[in-house]
Amino acid sequence: MEARTKNIEEWFAMISQGQVALPRFQRHEAWSAGQIEGVLENVLRQPSLPIGALLTLEVGDKELFHSRSIVGAPPTSQRPSMHLLDGQQRMTALWRSLHADYDDMTIFVKLNGEDSEPDVEIVKRWPRKGIRYPVWADDPVQQFERSLVPIDVLCPGNAGEERLDAWCDAVGASNQDGRRIAKLRSRVAAYKVPFLELPVGTSQETALNVFINMNTSASPLKDFDIVVAQLEGAVGNSLHEMVEDLKQRVPATAHFSKIEDLTLSVGALLLGKPPLKATYLDLEFGKAFAEIWTDVLTGIERGLNFLQDEGIYSDKLLPTEVAVYLVSALWARAPKTGGDEEGRARTLIRKALWRASFTDRYLKTAATRGYADFVRLAEIIRDRDHPNQPELFDEEANPLPSVEELAKAGWPSRKDRLARAIIACSMHKGGYDFADGEKAKATNIDRREYHHLVPVSVLGVDRDDAYATRAMNCALISWKTNRKIGANTPMAYLQERAKEAGLGEAEVRQRLESHMVPYDTLKAGEYEAFIQVRAGRVHAAMVKLCTGEIV
């Protein structure tokens, strides 16, 4: 490996000519405005500060990896001379900033006093009725009045010089201002960016190992990045494209985050491995993952559809991430006959889902425990008489919570596992909105809010008081209904709902009961009695679900 340097002008010339490209497995652009500002200020300071070394791979007669252009740069029409393995974010920030390539921001250099260092100032932009605001950010005169110079006039090369001349003419800049900006242009062009270059002849395996082991402080590699690199190197496929195809095929993915991580976890289980970084670091994992991709896709499609059948429509109702990949991997192994065998698998998976949600099984070492349970559950799906039950089903090791424990569970927006399990369970009877009567479903769940059934003002406590913020005092209703109800007492808002619905009290009762809310007890106004009665209802439903029954 050879250590070398090129200045920004040399890097830009190579990028313009298509000589520098990214291996396609590289993650997408991810830097924030603050990170972009930081790297630019390091370049403009005098003396300048380092922005870190790049890592490149020299390309010979044949590219080891499929490549793509840096965002904003001309598309490569020929074989590049080097792949940028590490440093994409820095080089992209420099290129796009100095070419004014961002739609959502314009970047300026603020000229401070003659003896002061310039600052970088980023102005956010937004479109409205065909006009890009703020309008002044496109007006050289108004820019200059604010002592701001658009950073793209500092771009090395003829184009940058022409932009600088036109800008100086537009604002009537003095010779002194022009010389000062020209010095900044020279400083940018001459700024040296060091790089380590892997020579021609470096094997694909070595290049991938180096890429995987590079772990920059600003943007550390994730498990998904590792497998993207492995799969690209092993079979030439793009995992990014595979996951995008999955998202197109399975609409339910739109309601669940971390789909990339989900694919890896499901793949690991199907390959007989726990979903851990150690599994993904195995250089054989990428190739093996590609070979079972169809099973992964099928499992996620069936798994997410099953979750929605069970009333878990999105992350908002998800008690534990283990439930998603465990259920999806099990559905990849479940029969597709549509008969009794599939029905037995559904009952088994329902039991696993709800026990994963309501017990403490996955509070620690979730990945290894999830793997152990998957192995046993997959064996039972294959052989209904298999004697070995998963530890997840062990009532002594993983008991279900009591009515009292359910009554004390906290508020679901805090990602409390038990609280979310309670809300998900309580939606099993439909979760109809109190006002508009719409049934809970994937397409409206993101517009719903957690609502205090008995308002904190009625209870006489602060909003974050544990006495009021219990899962048993919560229902998931539309934001419009939540605003309309406000801080009314249960009696007041129930009467209002009955009046507004025009269908009488029976309709309002049905809507509340669809959240497992005991209408009469809530209406009576005895808070502790209401909590206990509802906890009893949820407990009864939980027991049924955790034995695989339908509520």
XYZ file of C-alpha atoms in Angstrom:
551
model
C 0.000 0.000 0.000
C 1.407 3.365 -1.071
C 0.801 6.713 0.672
C 0.454 9.669 -1.709
C -1.228 13.090 -1.983
C -3.151 15.015 -4.619
C -4.477 18.520 -4.276
C -8.164 19.317 -4.750
C -7.585 20.663 -8.254
C -5.998 17.349 -9.290
C -8.783 15.315 -7.663
C -11.447 17.384 -9.420
C -9.733 17.013 -12.790
C -9.727 13.223 -12.393
C -13.378 13.167 -11.285
C -14.382 15.354 -14.250
C -12.646 12.942 -16.610
C -14.310 9.895 -15.051
C -11.066 8.533 -13.632
C -12.350 8.342 -10.028
C -15.433 6.261 -9.273
C -17.104 4.617 -6.306
C -17.502 0.858 -5.998
C -21.250 0.302 -6.162
C -21.351 -1.331 -2.735
C -20.486 2.004 -1.100
C -23.190 3.457 1.137
C -25.124 6.426 -0.186
C -24.348 10.046 0.635
C -25.149 10.595 4.309
C -23.398 13.698 5.631
C -25.305 16.450 7.441
C -24.923 20.163 6.744
C -22.780 20.457 9.880
C -20.331 17.834 8.661
C -20.094 19.503 5.249
C -19.446 22.858 6.902
C -16.714 21.322 9.054
C -14.722 19.846 6.188
C -14.934 23.090 4.186
C -13.726 25.182 7.107
C -10.750 22.850 7.571
C -9.796 23.459 3.930
C -10.205 27.249 4.105
C -8.300 27.842 7.348
C -4.762 29.189 7.233
C -2.941 27.085 8.146
C -5.423 24.462 6.968
C -6.457 21.454 9.036
C -6.489 17.842 7.798
C -9.723 16.180 6.655
C -8.307 12.655 6.835
C -6.777 10.278 4.328
C -8.719 8.570 1.544
C -8.356 4.924 0.587
C -8.263 4.044 -3.095
C -7.874 0.932 -5.221
C -5.932 1.247 -8.452
C -7.909 -0.204 -11.365
C -6.092 -2.296 -13.956
C -7.440 -3.917 -17.102
C -10.615 -4.967 -15.330
C -12.617 -3.456 -12.462
C -12.858 -5.708 -9.404
C -16.206 -4.127 -8.503
C -19.058 -2.508 -10.391
C -18.737 1.253 -10.103
C -20.829 4.412 -10.049
C -20.033 8.110 -10.218
C -19.727 10.451 -7.258
C -23.053 12.242 -6.739
C -23.185 15.386 -8.866
C -20.173 14.425 -10.985
C -20.333 13.570 -14.697
C -21.255 9.902 -15.271
C -18.310 7.656 -16.000
C -18.332 6.524 -19.631
C -15.147 4.497 -19.448
C -13.218 2.330 -17.038
C -11.969 4.521 -14.153
C -8.355 4.472 -13.050
C -9.199 4.243 -9.344
C -12.001 3.245 -7.004
C -12.550 5.373 -3.925
C -12.969 2.772 -1.150
C -13.066 5.160 1.802
C -13.634 8.914 1.775
C -16.775 9.105 -0.357
C -18.533 11.471 2.067
C -15.615 13.927 2.175
C -15.008 13.964 -1.563
C -18.731 14.231 -2.324
C -19.052 17.164 0.087
C -16.148 18.973 -1.586
C -17.357 18.301 -5.124
C -21.026 19.199 -4.577
C -20.232 22.277 -2.466
C -17.751 23.753 -4.918
C -20.099 23.025 -7.846
C -23.237 24.432 -6.107
C -24.961 21.087 -6.559
C -27.233 21.042 -3.478
C -30.940 21.801 -4.002
C -31.741 22.289 -0.320
C -28.917 24.649 0.594
C -26.538 27.274 -0.736
C -23.082 27.476 0.786
C -21.229 30.753 1.280
C -17.891 31.949 2.580
C -18.315 34.847 4.979
C -15.552 37.401 4.632
C -14.665 38.586 8.115
C -12.075 41.241 8.901
C -8.895 41.432 6.840
C -6.887 39.563 9.476
C -9.636 37.068 10.362
C -10.244 33.636 8.964
C -13.328 33.259 6.744
C -16.294 31.270 8.013
C -18.521 28.877 6.090
C -22.209 29.762 6.240
C -24.908 27.390 4.975
C -28.275 28.844 3.999
C -31.194 26.410 3.833
C -33.315 26.674 0.649
C -36.891 25.698 -0.129
C -39.164 25.977 -3.182
C -42.589 27.638 -3.202
C -44.690 28.290 -6.294
C -41.700 27.905 -8.575
C -39.499 30.312 -6.610
C -36.507 29.220 -4.537
C -36.394 30.903 -1.166
C -34.785 32.883 0.323
C -34.579 34.866 -2.899
C -31.623 36.981 -1.753
C -29.383 33.872 -1.769
C -29.377 33.992 -5.594
C -28.693 37.740 -5.822
C -24.947 38.581 -5.923
C -25.522 42.151 -4.703
C -27.507 41.058 -1.651
C -24.963 38.334 -0.995
C -22.142 40.877 -1.017
C -24.067 43.219 1.268
C -24.009 40.406 3.818
C -20.244 39.879 3.254
C -21.058 36.492 1.719
C -19.367 34.942 -1.301
C -20.896 31.813 -2.932
C -18.419 29.028 -2.370
C -18.682 27.720 -5.942
C -16.604 30.731 -7.154
C -13.693 29.102 -5.294
C -13.929 25.952 -7.420
C -10.592 25.111 -9.097
C -10.437 25.349 -12.877
C -11.701 27.639 -15.609
C -15.387 27.331 -14.700
C -14.759 28.561 -11.158
C -12.638 31.421 -12.408
C -15.355 32.493 -14.845
C -17.973 32.373 -12.066
C -15.717 34.535 -9.877
C -15.207 37.145 -12.624
C -18.949 37.337 -13.299
C -19.766 37.624 -9.604
C -17.169 40.388 -9.019
C -18.540 42.330 -12.001
C -22.116 41.949 -10.698
C -21.310 43.296 -7.230
C -18.695 45.859 -8.265
C -16.087 44.262 -6.025
C -12.940 46.227 -5.390
C -9.548 44.994 -6.491
C -8.765 44.313 -2.838
C -11.865 42.103 -2.463
C -11.063 40.343 -5.729
C -7.503 39.584 -4.633
C -8.717 38.270 -1.281
C -11.200 35.899 -2.923
C -8.571 34.829 -5.460
C -6.288 33.856 -2.565
C -9.049 31.686 -1.183
C -9.426 30.056 -4.615
C -5.723 29.279 -4.655
C -5.905 27.909 -1.124
C -8.710 25.525 -2.107
C -7.027 24.380 -5.316
C -3.701 23.697 -3.564
C -5.179 21.905 -0.528
C -3.554 18.470 -0.381
C -5.721 15.435 0.308
C -3.626 12.380 1.245
C -4.637 8.904 0.166
C -3.515 5.331 0.592
C -3.638 3.368 -2.626
C -4.034 -0.373 -2.976
C -2.098 -1.339 -6.104
C -3.247 -3.151 -9.225
C -3.198 -6.859 -8.464
C -4.836 -6.471 -5.064
C -7.284 -9.339 -4.703
C -10.995 -8.781 -4.274
C -10.850 -10.452 -0.859
C -8.040 -8.176 0.345
C -9.815 -5.052 -0.914
C -13.019 -6.093 0.852
C -11.155 -6.875 4.061
C -9.535 -3.439 4.031
C -12.879 -1.796 3.276
C -14.629 -3.682 6.091
C -11.914 -2.827 8.605
C -11.941 0.882 7.748
C -14.050 2.528 10.443
C -14.009 6.298 10.241
C -15.202 8.264 13.255
C -17.691 10.322 11.243
C -19.523 7.455 9.569
C -18.672 4.004 10.952
C -19.483 0.913 8.951
C -22.724 -0.827 9.772
C -23.498 -4.518 9.464
C -25.403 -3.819 6.263
C -22.381 -2.063 4.727
C -20.270 -5.125 5.424
C -22.655 -7.518 3.709
C -23.169 -5.124 0.793
C -19.430 -5.289 0.168
C -19.248 -9.070 0.539
C -22.204 -9.750 -1.730
C -20.968 -7.353 -4.392
C -17.566 -9.002 -4.356
C -18.902 -12.567 -4.317
C -21.679 -12.527 -6.900
C -21.661 -9.046 -8.438
C -25.189 -8.200 -7.274
C -26.086 -4.952 -5.559
C -27.734 -5.536 -2.178
C -29.005 -1.959 -2.272
C -30.941 -2.803 -5.444
C -32.174 -6.094 -3.983
C -33.573 -4.315 -0.934
C -35.229 -1.662 -3.114
C -36.894 -4.474 -5.081
C -38.095 -5.936 -1.772
C -39.613 -2.611 -0.767
C -41.440 -2.404 -4.096
C -42.747 -5.971 -3.829
C -43.830 -5.762 -0.182
C -45.784 -2.542 0.517
C -45.855 -3.341 4.259
C -42.139 -2.468 4.461
C -43.127 1.206 4.232
C -44.477 0.986 7.786
C -41.417 -0.664 9.333
C -37.961 0.884 9.622
C -34.562 -0.833 9.473
C -35.618 -3.094 6.596
C -31.960 -3.466 5.611
C -31.118 -4.834 9.060
C -34.211 -7.054 8.941
C -33.008 -8.738 5.755
C -29.652 -9.536 7.358
C -31.217 -10.917 10.544
C -33.627 -13.142 8.630
C -30.810 -14.307 6.361
C -28.590 -15.163 9.311
C -31.303 -17.276 10.943
C -32.060 -19.103 7.705
C -28.342 -19.851 7.323
C -28.227 -21.315 10.829
C -26.363 -18.377 12.387
C -27.241 -15.818 15.087
C -27.805 -12.293 13.732
C -24.570 -10.814 15.093
C -21.700 -8.797 13.617
C -19.436 -11.842 13.957
C -21.771 -13.650 11.540
C -21.669 -10.815 9.017
C -17.877 -10.484 9.185
C -17.511 -14.027 7.843
C -16.421 -13.483 4.239
C -18.609 -16.378 3.111
C -21.775 -14.793 4.493
C -22.383 -12.474 1.533
C -22.328 -15.249 -1.045
C -24.470 -17.563 1.108
C -26.917 -14.714 1.737
C -27.345 -14.134 -2.001
C -28.122 -17.827 -2.514
C -31.053 -17.726 -0.053
C -32.317 -14.275 -1.013
C -35.558 -15.677 -2.435
C -36.310 -17.329 0.919
C -35.482 -14.091 2.763
C -37.826 -12.121 0.512
C -40.631 -14.684 0.887
C -40.223 -14.790 4.657
C -40.347 -11.007 5.044
C -43.365 -10.720 2.768
C -45.310 -13.394 4.666
C -43.989 -12.208 8.030
C -44.963 -8.539 7.686
C -48.381 -9.481 6.321
C -48.831 -11.758 9.341
C -47.854 -8.952 11.737
C -50.499 -6.727 10.199
C -53.058 -9.540 10.505
C -52.167 -9.573 14.217
C -52.747 -5.828 14.545
C -49.079 -4.808 14.541
C -49.278 -2.387 11.637
C -46.041 -0.467 12.099
C -43.072 0.269 14.358
C -45.443 2.295 16.554
C -46.990 -0.974 17.771
C -43.871 -3.131 17.728
C -42.845 -4.372 21.205
C -39.476 -5.855 20.180
C -37.422 -5.966 16.978
C -36.751 -9.659 17.599
C -40.417 -10.336 16.871
C -40.060 -9.056 13.293
C -37.081 -11.130 12.229
C -38.104 -14.210 14.207
C -41.593 -14.198 12.682
C -40.269 -13.514 9.166
C -37.693 -16.310 9.337
C -40.341 -18.732 10.618
C -42.697 -17.829 7.774
C -39.863 -18.576 5.354
C -39.930 -22.131 6.763
C -43.724 -22.432 7.017
C -45.673 -24.551 4.494
C -47.460 -22.791 1.652
C -50.145 -25.448 1.247
C -52.969 -23.347 2.617
C -54.242 -26.386 4.535
C -53.940 -27.719 8.063
C -50.137 -27.691 8.023
C -50.044 -23.984 7.293
C -52.751 -23.426 9.891
C -50.672 -25.197 12.541
C -47.650 -23.091 11.592
C -49.731 -19.916 11.915
C -50.874 -20.894 15.408
C -47.302 -21.675 16.445
C -45.966 -18.389 15.045
C -48.779 -16.441 16.724
C -47.811 -18.000 20.035
C -44.143 -17.124 19.442
C -44.957 -13.538 18.433
C -47.012 -12.718 21.493
C -44.772 -14.511 23.965
C -41.833 -12.580 22.485
C -43.865 -9.407 23.032
C -45.118 -10.019 26.570
C -42.238 -11.891 28.256
C -38.742 -10.714 29.214
C -37.109 -13.377 27.046
C -35.345 -10.914 24.720
C -34.380 -8.148 27.127
C -30.812 -9.530 27.158
C -28.687 -11.307 24.519
C -31.645 -11.005 22.163
C -29.811 -12.185 19.037
C -28.501 -15.449 20.485
C -31.776 -16.201 22.275
C -33.766 -15.420 19.142
C -31.539 -17.773 17.170
C -31.943 -20.593 19.726
C -35.732 -20.213 19.696
C -35.848 -20.075 15.899
C -33.993 -23.385 15.624
C -36.494 -25.139 17.910
C -39.548 -23.498 16.368
C -38.409 -24.343 12.827
C -38.010 -27.972 13.925
C -41.590 -27.996 15.274
C -42.897 -26.485 12.015
C -41.148 -29.274 10.140
C -42.198 -31.998 12.623
C -45.310 -31.263 14.689
C -44.385 -34.035 17.151
C -40.864 -32.742 17.789
C -40.251 -33.057 21.555
C -37.943 -30.062 22.064
C -39.850 -26.881 22.888
C -38.109 -23.481 22.690
C -37.194 -21.745 25.915
C -39.512 -18.943 24.800
C -42.397 -21.276 25.698
C -41.026 -22.128 29.144
C -43.556 -20.701 31.618
C -41.142 -20.794 34.546
C -38.163 -19.207 32.790
C -40.302 -16.700 30.878
C -43.589 -16.123 32.727
C -46.327 -13.885 31.379
C -46.976 -10.678 33.338
C -49.744 -10.611 35.930
C -52.747 -8.289 35.878
C -50.949 -6.052 38.375
C -47.833 -5.885 36.221
C -49.936 -4.939 33.197
C -51.708 -2.257 35.238
C -48.378 -0.641 36.144
C -46.832 -0.698 32.630
C -45.655 2.697 31.359
C -46.401 4.872 28.344
C -45.884 3.302 24.866
C -44.292 6.340 23.178
C -41.264 5.795 25.421
C -40.664 2.508 23.592
C -41.508 0.541 26.706
C -41.674 -3.080 25.510
C -44.571 -4.162 27.733
C -46.525 -0.949 27.087
C -46.319 -1.475 23.347
C -47.361 -5.093 23.707
C -50.415 -3.926 25.655
C -51.443 -1.373 23.034
C -50.896 -3.873 20.202
C -52.974 -6.472 22.048
C -55.729 -3.952 22.816
C -56.102 -3.192 19.086
C -57.050 -6.797 18.338
C -60.744 -6.022 18.359
C -60.390 -3.435 15.615
C -59.173 -0.255 17.319
C -61.944 1.889 15.773
C -61.433 5.620 16.138
C -63.634 7.211 18.794
C -64.913 9.970 16.467
C -64.751 8.926 12.810
C -65.188 5.203 13.496
C -62.383 4.181 11.112
C -60.805 0.806 11.845
C -57.089 0.803 12.651
C -54.979 -0.328 9.705
C -51.581 0.160 8.160
C -52.653 3.141 6.054
C -53.882 5.234 8.999
C -51.777 4.104 11.957
C -49.110 6.756 11.386
C -51.770 9.459 11.744
C -52.778 8.198 15.159
C -51.600 9.476 18.514
C -51.353 8.063 22.028
C -54.310 9.485 23.960
C -54.853 9.679 27.727
C -58.259 8.084 28.279
C -58.446 9.863 31.644
C -56.660 13.222 31.141
C -53.804 14.227 33.428
C -55.702 17.411 34.286
C -58.592 15.336 35.600
C -56.180 13.269 37.687
C -54.498 16.425 39.000
C -50.931 15.352 38.140
C -48.160 16.434 35.745
C -48.226 15.084 32.195
C -45.199 12.850 32.759
C -46.386 11.509 36.123
C -46.298 7.695 36.205
C -49.736 7.650 37.815
C -51.332 8.949 34.598
C -48.904 7.757 31.930
C -49.808 4.083 32.018
C -50.433 1.897 29.013
C -53.826 1.033 30.506
C -54.735 4.727 30.349
C -53.791 4.907 26.673
C -55.587 4.398 23.380
C -54.306 4.976 19.857
C -56.704 7.344 18.070
C -56.508 9.836 15.216
C -54.770 13.126 15.910
C -57.940 15.010 14.983
C -59.977 13.080 17.533
C -57.232 13.534 20.111
C -57.362 17.309 19.635
C -61.154 17.374 19.706
C -61.395 15.435 22.954
C -58.700 17.553 24.582
C -58.719 17.515 28.391
C -62.411 16.697 28.872
C -63.505 14.267 31.541
C -64.440 10.767 30.332
C -68.139 11.505 30.984
C -68.006 14.776 29.027
C -66.260 13.446 25.970
C -68.298 10.232 25.864
C -71.504 12.251 25.875
C -70.088 14.538 23.186
C -69.079 11.570 21.036
C -72.541 10.031 21.412
C -74.154 13.312 20.371
C -71.798 13.962 17.449
C -71.990 10.389 16.137
C -75.739 10.657 15.748
C -75.994 6.939 16.399
C -76.379 7.015 20.146
C -74.346 5.708 23.037
C -74.231 2.142 21.711
C -71.989 3.158 18.803
C -69.548 5.007 21.071
C -69.509 2.044 23.437
C -68.606 -0.276 20.561
C -65.751 1.969 19.444
C -64.202 2.118 22.912
C -64.708 -1.588 23.489
C -62.753 -2.208 20.249
C -59.718 -0.931 22.206
C -60.558 -3.246 25.126
C -61.666 -0.148 27.035
C -64.423 -0.964 29.582
C -66.991 1.685 28.693
C -69.074 1.645 31.863
C -66.078 1.698 34.208
C -64.460 4.568 32.316
C -67.726 6.486 32.319
C -68.131 5.953 36.080
C -64.991 7.990 36.685
C -63.217 5.644 39.135
C -59.683 5.736 37.731
C -58.095 2.846 39.649
C -61.128 0.640 39.058
C -60.964 1.465 35.347
C -57.232 0.571 35.188
C -57.803 -2.756 36.932
C -60.769 -3.778 34.791
C -58.993 -2.937 31.569
C -55.824 -4.723 32.738
C -57.968 -7.792 33.366
C -59.364 -7.672 29.846
C -55.948 -7.276 28.254
C -54.587 -10.075 30.426
C -57.303 -12.465 29.257
C -56.619 -11.576 25.613
C -52.853 -11.893 26.159
C -53.213 -15.415 27.567
C -55.206 -16.518 24.534
C -52.752 -14.987 22.045
C -49.782 -16.490 23.876
C -51.283 -19.953 23.439
C -51.846 -19.322 19.738
C -55.594 -18.704 19.963
C -57.476 -16.045 18.062
C -58.931 -13.295 20.278
